[in-house]
């Protein structure tokens, strides 16, 4: 349910409604807007009628149901687009988030050269996997803590933020010591116990779309994180499985305007996994900017031929640089900047 406070409702009136909401067995999530306070009251649907009684409380303008199954992430609750702060870098609004780096951290020289390329092109985030979700148990699984340490070194040297994947609850604490943002990968989008724990871990979250997830399922996963008190969630479209095989996945760019209608969360696009083909990445990156994305995630490598993972979709540095020239032109048109 949404409790809409009157414009100019006093702090005491808001406090009173928050207490009342808790008293009725609901969890209040207040949103302090410029004009008024709106409170999302989250709890079992069965107790809804009790909440309606709050409509007569002083300072309350209306109590209305949220019709969508996702609540806290919905535009019904919060119309204004959210801006997610990641250690001082804002994702959403006028700022365009550029995340790039190798699929896997492979060693010092590799991660440093990638970080340098990211920085040189104005990117704010170094992405790299230290724990890799591989289809084969015999494939490279990532450098684990050593990989995190190398990324931290690159962060300190180049002044970047770190985005890296967490695959299991067991690693959350360790990864939180190094990362600025958790990545939840496509394969774990529906790992609800992981999402709940991540919602309590205190860092912003990049939530990738499951490769077979509908938009609504994806939003429900975001809701899992938000319902634990963490609304610093950024969505990442990375392609879905279709019958088509000329690309690794089918990059669903129309999900950008569709998401805009439904959620206030920022959305970024990963054309690397979205296509799986290096040559297609720059066009789709430009298209993502044109379609209104809030950022991009791009895999790069100094020598993709020898990459431990995802070499075929990783851009070499000169190609990345060329892509960024185009991206910057589209950003100008979109009224956004890095
Ligand atoms: C990745 O970002 O390297 C990755 C494994 O992505 P996804 O979860 O989208 O497959
Ligand atoms: Mn990858």
XYZ file of C-alpha atoms and ligand atoms in Angstrom:
349
model
C 0.000 0.000 0.000
C 1.073 3.591 -0.567
C 0.440 6.144 2.138
C 0.570 9.586 0.568
C 1.178 12.318 3.113
C -0.261 15.782 2.573
C 2.016 18.481 1.230
C 3.452 20.168 4.294
C 2.618 17.313 6.692
C 4.718 17.767 9.820
C 7.632 15.583 10.846
C 5.616 14.418 13.852
C 2.693 13.404 11.642
C 5.029 11.384 9.430
C 6.640 9.752 12.475
C 3.227 8.913 13.849
C 2.158 7.216 10.613
C 5.454 5.297 10.445
C 4.916 3.997 13.990
C 1.333 3.108 13.228
C 2.370 1.210 10.111
C 4.821 -0.856 12.125
C 2.147 -1.396 14.786
C -0.103 -2.922 12.148
C 2.623 -5.378 11.198
C 3.924 -3.613 8.087
C 7.351 -2.375 7.180
C 7.339 1.305 6.226
C 9.670 2.569 3.491
C 9.388 6.373 3.465
C 10.404 8.346 0.390
C 11.111 11.975 1.146
C 10.216 13.841 -2.037
C 10.601 17.544 -2.686
C 6.944 18.253 -2.080
C 5.688 15.459 0.084
C 6.474 12.226 1.840
C 5.196 8.971 0.388
C 5.388 5.828 2.486
C 5.440 2.361 0.978
C 3.935 -0.035 3.521
C 5.123 -3.519 2.733
C 3.658 -6.639 4.266
C 1.178 -9.402 3.756
C -1.706 -8.588 1.406
C -4.088 -9.990 3.976
C -3.616 -7.069 6.366
C -4.283 -4.437 3.714
C -7.651 -3.315 5.054
C -6.061 -2.435 8.395
C -3.779 0.000 6.624
C -6.689 1.731 4.975
C -7.690 2.982 8.423
C -4.588 5.198 8.332
C -6.367 7.412 5.791
C -8.056 9.299 8.642
C -4.795 10.071 10.457
C -3.781 13.730 10.535
C -1.422 14.628 7.690
C -2.454 11.673 5.517
C -3.908 12.511 2.131
C -4.618 9.050 0.768
C -3.924 5.359 1.174
C -3.906 3.445 -2.090
C -2.907 -0.063 -3.092
C 0.138 -0.734 -5.281
C -1.265 -2.837 -8.073
C 1.976 -4.322 -9.424
C 3.510 -7.334 -7.645
C 6.748 -5.386 -7.244
C 6.224 -2.458 -4.904
C 9.312 -0.604 -3.690
C 10.954 -0.559 -7.098
C 7.776 0.496 -8.894
C 6.965 3.877 -10.333
C 3.604 3.619 -8.634
C 5.418 4.241 -5.362
C 8.100 6.598 -6.633
C 7.670 8.393 -9.911
C 10.973 10.275 -10.001
C 13.923 8.310 -11.454
C 16.363 7.132 -8.795
C 19.994 8.103 -8.768
C 22.198 5.462 -7.172
C 25.336 6.697 -5.477
C 28.323 4.373 -5.742
C 31.094 5.775 -3.611
C 30.489 9.294 -4.915
C 29.686 8.373 -8.525
C 26.029 8.793 -9.383
C 24.288 6.302 -11.655
C 21.119 7.736 -13.199
C 20.159 11.304 -13.937
C 22.581 13.231 -16.119
C 25.567 11.041 -15.315
C 26.284 8.142 -17.625
C 28.006 5.216 -15.921
C 30.794 3.582 -17.873
C 31.875 0.199 -16.534
C 34.566 -1.680 -18.387
C 37.234 -4.251 -17.763
C 38.069 -7.872 -18.410
C 35.600 -10.706 -17.969
C 38.025 -12.303 -15.474
C 40.867 -10.801 -13.518
C 43.867 -12.779 -14.791
C 46.891 -11.042 -13.322
C 48.437 -7.716 -12.304
C 49.620 -6.568 -15.699
C 46.318 -7.444 -17.330
C 44.087 -5.678 -14.811
C 46.342 -2.616 -14.658
C 46.346 -2.192 -18.429
C 42.552 -2.578 -18.533
C 42.115 -0.064 -15.704
C 44.333 2.387 -17.548
C 42.204 2.019 -20.700
C 38.986 2.522 -18.717
C 40.355 5.644 -17.068
C 41.772 7.044 -20.275
C 38.328 6.922 -21.875
C 36.627 8.631 -18.940
C 35.083 5.534 -17.337
C 34.269 5.543 -13.644
C 34.075 1.792 -12.957
C 36.469 -1.099 -13.331
C 34.554 -4.324 -13.791
C 36.215 -7.670 -13.448
C 35.351 -11.087 -12.124
C 37.308 -12.705 -9.301
C 34.647 -15.380 -8.805
C 33.401 -16.580 -12.177
C 30.186 -18.497 -12.880
C 31.409 -20.864 -15.603
C 29.279 -23.343 -17.497
C 31.994 -25.981 -17.057
C 33.460 -26.874 -13.663
C 36.775 -27.409 -15.464
C 36.934 -23.869 -16.863
C 38.874 -21.094 -15.099
C 36.916 -20.203 -11.960
C 38.574 -16.871 -11.157
C 41.460 -15.709 -8.965
C 39.255 -15.282 -5.871
C 40.728 -13.020 -3.166
C 43.948 -12.455 -5.073
C 41.862 -11.093 -7.940
C 40.042 -8.762 -5.570
C 43.350 -7.491 -4.223
C 44.591 -6.764 -7.730
C 41.419 -4.870 -8.549
C 41.795 -2.835 -5.372
C 45.346 -2.005 -6.391
C 44.087 -0.845 -9.805
C 41.326 1.148 -8.133
C 43.779 2.997 -5.927
C 46.151 3.639 -8.772
C 43.596 4.915 -11.286
C 40.823 6.242 -9.063
C 38.089 3.897 -10.270
C 35.189 2.172 -8.513
C 35.089 -1.624 -8.480
C 32.153 -3.730 -9.660
C 32.559 -7.457 -9.180
C 30.357 -10.509 -9.017
C 29.286 -12.289 -5.876
C 27.996 -15.813 -6.411
C 27.385 -17.063 -2.897
C 26.371 -15.751 0.502
C 29.631 -17.155 1.867
C 31.716 -14.634 -0.128
C 29.707 -11.471 0.605
C 31.841 -10.300 3.500
C 35.104 -10.922 1.699
C 33.994 -9.164 -1.486
C 32.547 -6.222 0.453
C 36.061 -5.514 1.745
C 37.228 -4.713 -1.784
C 34.227 -3.844 -3.977
C 32.188 -0.661 -4.327
C 29.287 -2.422 -5.982
C 28.170 -6.045 -6.016
C 27.304 -7.632 -9.320
C 24.626 -10.304 -9.237
C 25.085 -12.336 -12.392
C 22.440 -13.630 -14.767
C 22.678 -17.119 -13.329
C 21.977 -15.888 -9.814
C 19.226 -13.389 -10.552
C 16.692 -15.780 -9.077
C 18.835 -16.950 -6.147
C 16.477 -15.429 -3.626
C 18.454 -16.296 -0.513
C 21.503 -14.563 -2.022
C 19.370 -11.549 -2.978
C 18.042 -11.248 0.574
C 21.533 -11.315 2.054
C 22.808 -8.850 -0.543
C 19.946 -6.556 0.419
C 21.448 -6.346 3.887
C 25.095 -6.069 2.907
C 25.204 -2.280 2.640
C 26.664 -1.873 -0.863
C 24.861 -0.886 -4.060
C 23.949 -3.751 -6.358
C 24.157 -4.253 -10.109
C 21.436 -6.784 -10.847
C 21.825 -8.537 -14.174
C 18.820 -9.958 -15.939
C 18.529 -13.732 -15.904
C 18.992 -15.145 -19.384
C 15.472 -16.568 -19.332
C 13.835 -14.047 -17.038
C 10.835 -11.961 -17.985
C 10.950 -8.286 -17.170
C 8.562 -8.838 -14.287
C 10.660 -11.653 -12.792
C 13.693 -9.386 -13.000
C 11.832 -6.617 -11.197
C 10.717 -9.071 -8.522
C 14.377 -9.915 -7.931
C 15.123 -6.205 -7.530
C 12.211 -6.084 -5.087
C 13.849 -8.843 -3.003
C 16.904 -6.617 -2.536
C 14.876 -3.462 -1.891
C 12.594 -5.219 0.589
C 15.664 -5.900 2.756
C 16.238 -2.155 2.996
C 18.665 -1.628 0.104
C 17.160 0.488 -2.646
C 20.534 1.180 -4.291
C 19.863 -1.227 -7.137
C 20.892 -0.730 -10.770
C 19.473 -3.067 -13.428
C 21.658 -4.517 -16.170
C 20.256 -5.980 -19.392
C 22.720 -8.551 -20.781
C 20.700 -10.350 -23.413
C 18.203 -13.156 -23.215
C 18.034 -16.619 -24.758
C 15.977 -16.858 -27.898
C 15.850 -19.271 -30.845
C 18.385 -17.089 -32.640
C 21.997 -18.296 -32.645
C 23.983 -15.739 -34.664
C 24.551 -13.923 -31.381
C 25.308 -15.473 -27.985
C 22.138 -13.865 -26.599
C 19.516 -11.504 -27.988
C 20.055 -8.057 -26.545
C 16.648 -6.748 -25.524
C 17.025 -3.006 -25.925
C 13.297 -2.379 -25.921
C 13.404 -3.272 -22.249
C 14.836 0.225 -21.616
C 11.632 2.183 -22.351
C 9.547 -0.661 -20.927
C 11.471 -0.506 -17.672
C 11.161 3.278 -17.570
C 7.389 2.887 -17.479
C 7.526 0.459 -14.596
C 10.456 1.284 -12.351
C 12.402 4.256 -11.033
C 15.645 2.232 -10.947
C 18.470 3.097 -13.369
C 19.227 0.604 -16.126
C 22.521 -0.088 -17.858
C 23.275 -2.244 -20.889
C 25.880 -4.975 -21.369
C 26.270 -5.462 -25.129
C 29.288 -7.742 -24.628
C 27.291 -10.642 -23.185
C 24.263 -9.325 -25.059
C 25.820 -10.157 -28.424
C 28.855 -12.311 -27.637
C 30.485 -10.926 -30.783
C 33.159 -8.232 -30.523
C 32.251 -6.662 -33.867
C 28.641 -6.031 -32.791
C 29.409 -4.403 -29.449
C 30.047 -0.776 -30.588
C 26.775 -0.503 -32.564
C 24.730 -1.853 -29.683
C 26.527 0.408 -27.212
C 25.568 3.445 -29.304
C 22.008 2.144 -29.648
C 21.790 1.726 -25.862
C 22.726 5.372 -25.316
C 20.195 6.453 -27.938
C 17.499 4.356 -26.252
C 18.083 6.088 -22.916
C 20.342 3.727 -20.959
C 22.012 5.071 -17.819
C 25.266 3.304 -18.481
C 27.189 0.569 -20.235
C 29.158 -2.467 -19.159
C 31.810 -3.471 -21.681
C 34.337 -6.296 -21.640
C 37.817 -5.311 -22.809
C 41.155 -7.121 -22.934
C 44.659 -6.200 -24.085
C 44.858 -9.436 -26.058
C 41.461 -11.155 -26.318
C 42.965 -14.121 -28.165
C 44.476 -15.347 -24.914
C 41.715 -14.222 -22.512
C 40.765 -16.835 -19.889
C 37.072 -16.145 -20.549
C 34.839 -14.321 -23.029
C 37.654 -13.331 -25.406
C 35.358 -13.434 -28.448
C 33.242 -10.597 -27.105
C 36.045 -8.527 -25.550
C 37.172 -5.366 -27.323
C 40.833 -4.599 -27.787
C 41.826 -1.194 -26.433
C 41.955 0.668 -29.783
C 38.464 -0.606 -30.668
C 37.230 0.373 -27.210
C 38.671 3.829 -27.663
C 36.971 4.171 -31.036
C 33.690 2.972 -29.550
C 33.958 5.581 -26.812
C 34.395 8.338 -29.421
C 31.018 7.347 -30.841
C 29.431 6.884 -27.410
C 30.496 10.404 -26.425
C 28.748 11.828 -29.494
C 25.532 10.019 -28.635
C 25.834 11.150 -25.022
C 25.951 14.745 -26.139
C 22.675 14.297 -27.997
C 21.170 12.528 -24.982
C 22.222 15.387 -22.694
C 24.299 13.096 -20.505
C 27.968 12.959 -19.667
C 30.479 10.644 -18.051
C 30.046 -11.324 -16.552
O 29.664 -10.161 -16.349
O 31.220 -11.621 -16.864
C 29.041 -12.408 -16.516
C 29.362 -13.639 -16.179
O 27.832 -11.976 -16.912
P 26.389 -12.688 -16.934
O 26.057 -12.991 -15.506
O 25.511 -11.635 -17.537
O 26.505 -13.908 -17.787
Mn 32.054 -12.304 -19.156
